[in-house]
mmCIF file of C-alpha atoms in Angstrom:
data_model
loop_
_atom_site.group_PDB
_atom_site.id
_atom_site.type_symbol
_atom_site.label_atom_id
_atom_site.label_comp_id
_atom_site.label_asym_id
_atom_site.label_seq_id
_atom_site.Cartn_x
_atom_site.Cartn_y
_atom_site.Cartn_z
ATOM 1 C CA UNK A 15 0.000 0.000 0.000
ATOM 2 C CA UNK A 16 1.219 3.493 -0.834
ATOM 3 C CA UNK A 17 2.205 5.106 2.034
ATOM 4 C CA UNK A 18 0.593 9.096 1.671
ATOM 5 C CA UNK A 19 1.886 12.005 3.503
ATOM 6 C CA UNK A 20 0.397 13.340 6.431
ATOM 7 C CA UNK A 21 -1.095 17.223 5.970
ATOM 8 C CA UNK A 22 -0.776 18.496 9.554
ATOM 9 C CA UNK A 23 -3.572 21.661 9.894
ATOM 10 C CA UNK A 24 -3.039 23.418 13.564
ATOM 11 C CA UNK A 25 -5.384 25.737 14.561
ATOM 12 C CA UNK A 26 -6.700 29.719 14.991
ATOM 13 C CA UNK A 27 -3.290 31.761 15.993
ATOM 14 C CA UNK A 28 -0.938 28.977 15.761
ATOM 15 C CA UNK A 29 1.556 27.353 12.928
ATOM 16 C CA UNK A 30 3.261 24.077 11.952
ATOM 17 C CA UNK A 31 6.466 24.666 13.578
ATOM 18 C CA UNK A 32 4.369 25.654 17.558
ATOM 19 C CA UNK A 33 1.439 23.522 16.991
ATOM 20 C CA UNK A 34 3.617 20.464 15.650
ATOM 21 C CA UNK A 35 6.874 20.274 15.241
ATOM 22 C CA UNK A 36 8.099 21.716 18.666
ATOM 23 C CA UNK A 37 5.858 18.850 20.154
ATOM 24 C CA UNK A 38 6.804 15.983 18.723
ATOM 25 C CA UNK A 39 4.783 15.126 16.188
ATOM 26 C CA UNK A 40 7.270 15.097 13.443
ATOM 27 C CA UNK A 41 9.241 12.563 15.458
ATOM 28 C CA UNK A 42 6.480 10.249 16.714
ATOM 29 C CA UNK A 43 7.122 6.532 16.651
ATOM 30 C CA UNK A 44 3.640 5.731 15.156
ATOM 31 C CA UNK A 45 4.564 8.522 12.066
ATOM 32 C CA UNK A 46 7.865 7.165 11.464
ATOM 33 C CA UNK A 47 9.206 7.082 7.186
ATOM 34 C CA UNK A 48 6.111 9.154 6.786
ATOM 35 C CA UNK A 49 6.501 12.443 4.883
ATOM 36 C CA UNK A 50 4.774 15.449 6.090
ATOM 37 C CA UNK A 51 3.335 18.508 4.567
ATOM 38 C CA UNK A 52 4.546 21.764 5.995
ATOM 39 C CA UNK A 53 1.973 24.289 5.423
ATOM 40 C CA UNK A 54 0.565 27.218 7.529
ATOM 41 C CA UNK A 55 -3.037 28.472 7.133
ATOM 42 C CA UNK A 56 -3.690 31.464 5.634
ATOM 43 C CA UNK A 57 -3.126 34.268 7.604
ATOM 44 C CA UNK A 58 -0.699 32.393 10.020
ATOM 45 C CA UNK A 59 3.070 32.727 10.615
ATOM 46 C CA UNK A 60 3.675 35.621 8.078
ATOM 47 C CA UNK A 61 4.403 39.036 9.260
ATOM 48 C CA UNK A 62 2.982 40.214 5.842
ATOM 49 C CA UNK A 63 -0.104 38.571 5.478
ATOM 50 C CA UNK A 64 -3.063 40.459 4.308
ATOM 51 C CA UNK A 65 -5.521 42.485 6.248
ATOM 52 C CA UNK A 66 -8.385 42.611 4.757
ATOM 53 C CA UNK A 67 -10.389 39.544 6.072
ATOM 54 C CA UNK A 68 -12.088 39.209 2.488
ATOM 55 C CA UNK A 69 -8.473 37.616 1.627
ATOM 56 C CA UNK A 70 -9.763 34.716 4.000
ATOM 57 C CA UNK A 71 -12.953 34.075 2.309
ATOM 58 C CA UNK A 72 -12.344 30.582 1.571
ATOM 59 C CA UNK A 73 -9.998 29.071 3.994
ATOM 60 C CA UNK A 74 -10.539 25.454 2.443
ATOM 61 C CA UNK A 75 -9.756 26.291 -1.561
ATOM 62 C CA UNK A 76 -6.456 28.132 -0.204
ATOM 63 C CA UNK A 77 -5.546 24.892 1.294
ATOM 64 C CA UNK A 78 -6.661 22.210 -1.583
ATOM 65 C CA UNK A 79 -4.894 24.744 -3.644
ATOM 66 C CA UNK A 80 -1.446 23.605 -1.894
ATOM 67 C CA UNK A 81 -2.260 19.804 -1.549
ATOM 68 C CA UNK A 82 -0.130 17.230 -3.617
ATOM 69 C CA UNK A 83 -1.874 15.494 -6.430
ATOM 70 C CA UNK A 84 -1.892 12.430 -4.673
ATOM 71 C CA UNK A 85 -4.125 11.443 -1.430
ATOM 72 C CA UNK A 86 -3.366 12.419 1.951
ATOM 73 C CA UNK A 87 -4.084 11.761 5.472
ATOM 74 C CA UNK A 88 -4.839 15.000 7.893
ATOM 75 C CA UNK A 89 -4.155 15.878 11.423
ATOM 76 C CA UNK A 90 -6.576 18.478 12.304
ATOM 77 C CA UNK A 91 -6.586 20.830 14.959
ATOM 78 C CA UNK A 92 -9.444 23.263 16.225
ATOM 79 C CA UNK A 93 -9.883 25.696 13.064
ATOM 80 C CA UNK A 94 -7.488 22.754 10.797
ATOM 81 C CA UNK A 95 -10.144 20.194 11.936
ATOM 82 C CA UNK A 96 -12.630 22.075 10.438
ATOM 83 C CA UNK A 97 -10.770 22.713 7.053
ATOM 84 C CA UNK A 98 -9.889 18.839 6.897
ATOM 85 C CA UNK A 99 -13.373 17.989 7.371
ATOM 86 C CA UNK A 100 -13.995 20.071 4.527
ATOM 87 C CA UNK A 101 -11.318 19.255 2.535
ATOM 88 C CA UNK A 102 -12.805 15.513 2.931
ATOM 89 C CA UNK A 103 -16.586 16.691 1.954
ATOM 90 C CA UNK A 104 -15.290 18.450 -1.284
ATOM 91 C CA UNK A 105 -12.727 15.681 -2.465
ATOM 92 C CA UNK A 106 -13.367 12.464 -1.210
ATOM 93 C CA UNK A 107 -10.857 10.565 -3.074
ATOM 94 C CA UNK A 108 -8.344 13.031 -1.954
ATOM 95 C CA UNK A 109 -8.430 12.127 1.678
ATOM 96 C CA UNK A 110 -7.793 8.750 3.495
ATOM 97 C CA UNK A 111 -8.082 9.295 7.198
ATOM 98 C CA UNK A 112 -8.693 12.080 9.595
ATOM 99 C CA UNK A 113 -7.575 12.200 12.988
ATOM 100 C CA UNK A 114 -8.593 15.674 14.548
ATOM 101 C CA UNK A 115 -9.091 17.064 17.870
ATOM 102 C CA UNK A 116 -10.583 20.155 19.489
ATOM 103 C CA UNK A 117 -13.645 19.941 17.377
ATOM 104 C CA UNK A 118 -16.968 19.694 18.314
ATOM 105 C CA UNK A 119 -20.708 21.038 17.793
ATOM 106 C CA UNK A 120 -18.601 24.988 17.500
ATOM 107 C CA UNK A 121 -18.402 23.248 13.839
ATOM 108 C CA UNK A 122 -21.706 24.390 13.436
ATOM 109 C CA UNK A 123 -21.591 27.762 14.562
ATOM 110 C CA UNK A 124 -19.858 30.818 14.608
ATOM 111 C CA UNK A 125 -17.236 31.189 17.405
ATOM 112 C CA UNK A 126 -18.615 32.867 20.087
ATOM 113 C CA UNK A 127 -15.747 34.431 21.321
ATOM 114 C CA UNK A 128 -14.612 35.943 18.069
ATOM 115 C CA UNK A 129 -15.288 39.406 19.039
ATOM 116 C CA UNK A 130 -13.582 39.417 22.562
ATOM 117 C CA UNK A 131 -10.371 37.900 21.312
ATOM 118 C CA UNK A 132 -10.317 40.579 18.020
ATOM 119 C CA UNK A 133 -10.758 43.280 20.289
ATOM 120 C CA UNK A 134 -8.346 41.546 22.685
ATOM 121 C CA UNK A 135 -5.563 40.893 19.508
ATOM 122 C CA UNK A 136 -6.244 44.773 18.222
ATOM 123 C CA UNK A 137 -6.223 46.559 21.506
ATOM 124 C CA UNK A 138 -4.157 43.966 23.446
ATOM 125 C CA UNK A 139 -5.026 42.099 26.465
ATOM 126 C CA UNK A 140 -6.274 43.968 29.673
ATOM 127 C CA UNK A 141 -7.657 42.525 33.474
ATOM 128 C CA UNK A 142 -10.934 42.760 31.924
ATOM 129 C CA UNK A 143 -10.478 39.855 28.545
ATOM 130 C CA UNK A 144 -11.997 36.268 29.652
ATOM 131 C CA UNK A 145 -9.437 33.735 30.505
ATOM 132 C CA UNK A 146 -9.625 31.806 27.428
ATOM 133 C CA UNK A 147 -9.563 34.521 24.872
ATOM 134 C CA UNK A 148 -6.193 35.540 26.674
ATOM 135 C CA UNK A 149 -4.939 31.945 26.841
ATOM 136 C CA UNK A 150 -5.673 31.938 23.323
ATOM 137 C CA UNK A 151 -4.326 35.212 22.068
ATOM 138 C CA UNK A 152 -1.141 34.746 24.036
ATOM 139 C CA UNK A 153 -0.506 31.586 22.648
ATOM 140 C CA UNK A 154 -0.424 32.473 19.636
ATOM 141 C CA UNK A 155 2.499 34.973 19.918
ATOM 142 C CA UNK A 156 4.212 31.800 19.515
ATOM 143 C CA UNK A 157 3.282 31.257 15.784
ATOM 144 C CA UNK A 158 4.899 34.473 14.834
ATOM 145 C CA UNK A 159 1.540 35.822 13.462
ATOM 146 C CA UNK A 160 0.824 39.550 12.717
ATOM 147 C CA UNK A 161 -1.619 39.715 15.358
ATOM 148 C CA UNK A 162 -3.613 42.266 12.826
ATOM 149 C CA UNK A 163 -3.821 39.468 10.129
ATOM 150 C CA UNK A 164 -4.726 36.932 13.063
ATOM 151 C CA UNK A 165 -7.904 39.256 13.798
ATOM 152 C CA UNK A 166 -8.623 39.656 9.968
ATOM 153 C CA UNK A 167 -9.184 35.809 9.763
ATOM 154 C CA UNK A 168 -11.684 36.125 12.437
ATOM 155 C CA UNK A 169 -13.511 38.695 11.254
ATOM 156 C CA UNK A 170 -13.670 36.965 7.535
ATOM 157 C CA UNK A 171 -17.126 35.678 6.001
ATOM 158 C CA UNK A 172 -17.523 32.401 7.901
ATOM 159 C CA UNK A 173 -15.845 29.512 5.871
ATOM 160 C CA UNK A 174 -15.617 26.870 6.171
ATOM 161 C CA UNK A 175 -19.379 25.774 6.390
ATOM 162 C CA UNK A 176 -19.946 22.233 6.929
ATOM 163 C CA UNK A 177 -23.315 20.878 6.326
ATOM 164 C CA UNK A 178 -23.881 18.041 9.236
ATOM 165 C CA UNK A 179 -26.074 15.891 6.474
ATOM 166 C CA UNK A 180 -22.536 15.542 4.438
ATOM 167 C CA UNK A 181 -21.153 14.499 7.229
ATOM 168 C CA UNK A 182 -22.980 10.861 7.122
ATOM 169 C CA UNK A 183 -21.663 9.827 4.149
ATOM 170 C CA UNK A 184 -17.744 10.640 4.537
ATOM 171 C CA UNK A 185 -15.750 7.850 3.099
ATOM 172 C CA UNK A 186 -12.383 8.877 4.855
ATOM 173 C CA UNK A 187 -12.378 6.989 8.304
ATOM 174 C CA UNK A 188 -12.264 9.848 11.162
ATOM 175 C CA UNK A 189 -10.858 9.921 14.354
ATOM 176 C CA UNK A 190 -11.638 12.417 17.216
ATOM 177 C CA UNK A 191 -10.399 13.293 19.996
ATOM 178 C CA UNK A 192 -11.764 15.911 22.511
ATOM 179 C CA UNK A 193 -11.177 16.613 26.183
ATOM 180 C CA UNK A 194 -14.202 17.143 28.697
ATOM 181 C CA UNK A 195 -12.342 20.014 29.920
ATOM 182 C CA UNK A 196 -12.391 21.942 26.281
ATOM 183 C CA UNK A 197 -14.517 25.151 26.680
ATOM 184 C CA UNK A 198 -13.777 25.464 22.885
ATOM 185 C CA UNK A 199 -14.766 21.949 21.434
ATOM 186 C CA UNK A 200 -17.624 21.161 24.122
ATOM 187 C CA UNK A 201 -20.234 19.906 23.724
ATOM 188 C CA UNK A 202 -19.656 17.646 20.679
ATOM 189 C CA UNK A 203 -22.841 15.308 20.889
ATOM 190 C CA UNK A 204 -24.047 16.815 17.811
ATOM 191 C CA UNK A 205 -20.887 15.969 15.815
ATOM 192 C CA UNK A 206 -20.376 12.710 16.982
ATOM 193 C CA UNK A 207 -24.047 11.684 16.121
ATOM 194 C CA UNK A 208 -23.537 13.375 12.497
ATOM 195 C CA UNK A 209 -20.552 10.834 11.740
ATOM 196 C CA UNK A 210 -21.813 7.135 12.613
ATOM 197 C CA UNK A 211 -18.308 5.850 11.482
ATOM 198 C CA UNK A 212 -16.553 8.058 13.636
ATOM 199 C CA UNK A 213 -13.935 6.478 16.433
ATOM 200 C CA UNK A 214 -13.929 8.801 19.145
ATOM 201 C CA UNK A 215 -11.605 9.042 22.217
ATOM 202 C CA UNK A 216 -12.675 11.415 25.235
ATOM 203 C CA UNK A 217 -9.797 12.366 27.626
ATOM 204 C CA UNK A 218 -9.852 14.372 30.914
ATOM 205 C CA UNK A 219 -8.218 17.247 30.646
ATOM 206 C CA UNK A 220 -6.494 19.220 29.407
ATOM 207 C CA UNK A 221 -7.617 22.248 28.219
ATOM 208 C CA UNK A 222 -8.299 23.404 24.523
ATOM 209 C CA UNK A 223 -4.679 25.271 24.512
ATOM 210 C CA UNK A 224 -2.667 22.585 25.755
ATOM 211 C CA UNK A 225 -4.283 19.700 22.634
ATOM 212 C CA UNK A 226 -1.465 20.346 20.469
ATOM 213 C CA UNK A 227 1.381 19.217 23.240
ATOM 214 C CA UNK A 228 -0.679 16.353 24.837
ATOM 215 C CA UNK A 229 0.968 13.289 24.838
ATOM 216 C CA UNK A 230 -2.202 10.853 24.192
ATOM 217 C CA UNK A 231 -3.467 12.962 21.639
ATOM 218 C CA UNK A 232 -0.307 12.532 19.837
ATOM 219 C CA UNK A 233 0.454 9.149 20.583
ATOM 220 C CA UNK A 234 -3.531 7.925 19.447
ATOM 221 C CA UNK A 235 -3.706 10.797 16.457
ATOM 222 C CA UNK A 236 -0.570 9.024 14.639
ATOM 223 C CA UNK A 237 -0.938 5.659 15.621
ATOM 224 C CA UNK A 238 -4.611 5.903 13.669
ATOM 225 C CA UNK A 239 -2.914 6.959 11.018
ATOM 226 C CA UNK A 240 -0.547 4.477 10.353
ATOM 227 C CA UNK A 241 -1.249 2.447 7.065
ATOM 228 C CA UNK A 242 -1.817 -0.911 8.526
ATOM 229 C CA UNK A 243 -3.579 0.351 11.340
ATOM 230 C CA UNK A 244 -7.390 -1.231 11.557
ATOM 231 C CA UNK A 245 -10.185 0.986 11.525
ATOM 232 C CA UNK A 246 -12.350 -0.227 15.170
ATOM 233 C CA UNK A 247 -14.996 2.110 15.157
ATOM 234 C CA UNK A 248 -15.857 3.404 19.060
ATOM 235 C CA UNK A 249 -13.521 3.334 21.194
ATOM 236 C CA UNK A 250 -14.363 3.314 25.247
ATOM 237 C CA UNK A 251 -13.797 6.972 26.697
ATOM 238 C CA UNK A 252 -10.320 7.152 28.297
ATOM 239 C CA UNK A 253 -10.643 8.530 31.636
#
C-alpha cells in the first residue's frame, strides 16, 4: 500500500512549527518514514499577510490549492479540523483518514468568542479579557503571526461551512479526539451523532490550549494513522 503524507492543519493563531513540530509530532514513533506537509493556514506565521479579512474568504480552496496530487491523510486541529473535514466533503478521493481534535458542535456555529479575542488581539489584552480569549491570544504569539492578520481571519465571512447531512456519508475513516475540559470543542454530541463511522476518544483534561502538546493525543492521532492500522470504530472513553 502506498504510504501518503500526512497534511498536519493546527489551529486559529498557531503554525506548523508551535502547533507540531516543537511537540513531537514530526518525530512520533507511530509517524515514522512518513513524509509530512509543511503548510501554515492562511493568515498564520507571516508578518505580511493580508488584512483585509475578504483575503480569507475561503480558507478550504487556499488549502486544496497547496495539496499534492496524490491522497493524503490529515491531522486536524481546532480551526485545521474544520478545514480537513472540509477538505474531505469536497474531495473524497483526496483524503484517506482524519484524525482531529478540538472539534466539536462549535463546527456548526460561529465562534462565540470571536469578538472578545479581536478586540483583545487589536487593543491587546487587559484585566478585563476572559481567561480563554487571553490563553488563546497569548498563545499564539508563539506562531509568529501579525496579530492584525490573526484578527482579519476572524472577522472573515464564515468559511468553512460544513453541512452536518454531508457528514454521514464521509468515506475517509475519522478519528476524534476531545477533552471534557475543552470550553472550545464542548459539547460535541451533535458531531459525533452526524458521523456514525466516527472512532472517538474522550480524555480528561487538558484544556483546549494545551491539545497540540498532549501526549495521548499525539500518541492515538498518529498511531490511527498508520497504514496498517485497523479501523475499530468506538472506542471506550479514556478517563
Amino acid at each position: 500500500m502506498t504510504t501518503p503524507p500526512i497534511l498536519l492543519l493546527h489551529g486559529w493563531g498557531g503554525s506548523f512549527a508551535s502547533s507540531f513540530e516543537a511537540h513531537g509530532w514530526t518525530a512520533a514513533p507511530a509517524a515514522a518514514n512518513r513524509t509530512f506537509i509543511r503548510m501554515d493556514l492562511p493568515g498564520h506565521a507571516d508578518p505580511d499577510a493580508p488584512l483585509d479579512p475578504a483575503a480569507y474568504a475561503d480558507l478550504a480552496a487556499s488549502v486544496a490549492a497547496r495539496l499534492p496530487p496524490e491522497p493524503v491523510d490529515i491531522v486536524g486541529y481546532s480551526l485545521g479540523a474544520k478545514i480537513a473535514l472540509a477538505l474531505a466533503i469536497a474531495s473524497p478521493d483526496k483524503v484517506r483518514r482524519l484524525a482531529l481534535f478540538g472539534i466539536g458542535d462549535n463546527l456548526f456555529a460561529p465562534e462565540p468568542a470571536a469578538d472578545v479575542i479581536v478586540e483583545a488581539l487589536e487593543r491587546g489584552v487587559t484585566a478585563d479579557t476572559p481567561a480563554l480569549a487571553k490563553g488563546l491570544v497569548e498563545d499564539s504569539r508563539a506562531s509568529g503571526s501579525n496579530p492584525l492578520a490573526l484578527a482579519a481571519v476572524l472577522r472573515r465571512r464564515p468559511n468553512p461551512v460544513v453541512d452536518a447531512t454531508a457528514l454521514a456519508d464521509l468515506a475517509s475513516r475519522t478519528m476524534l479526539i476531545n477533552s471534557s475540559d475543552d470550553r472550545v470543542a464542548q459539547p460535541d454530541e451533535r458531531l459525533r451523532i452526524a458521523m456514525p463511522g466516527l472512532t472517538y476518544v474522550q480524555l480528561n483534561g487538558p484544556g483546549h490550549v494545551a491539545l497540540p502538546g498532549d501526549a495521548d493525543v499525539r500518541r492515538l492521532s498518529t498511531e490511527f494513522l498508520r497504514v496498517d492500522a485497523p479501523h475499530s470504530g468506538d472506542v471506550p472513553d479514556r478517563k
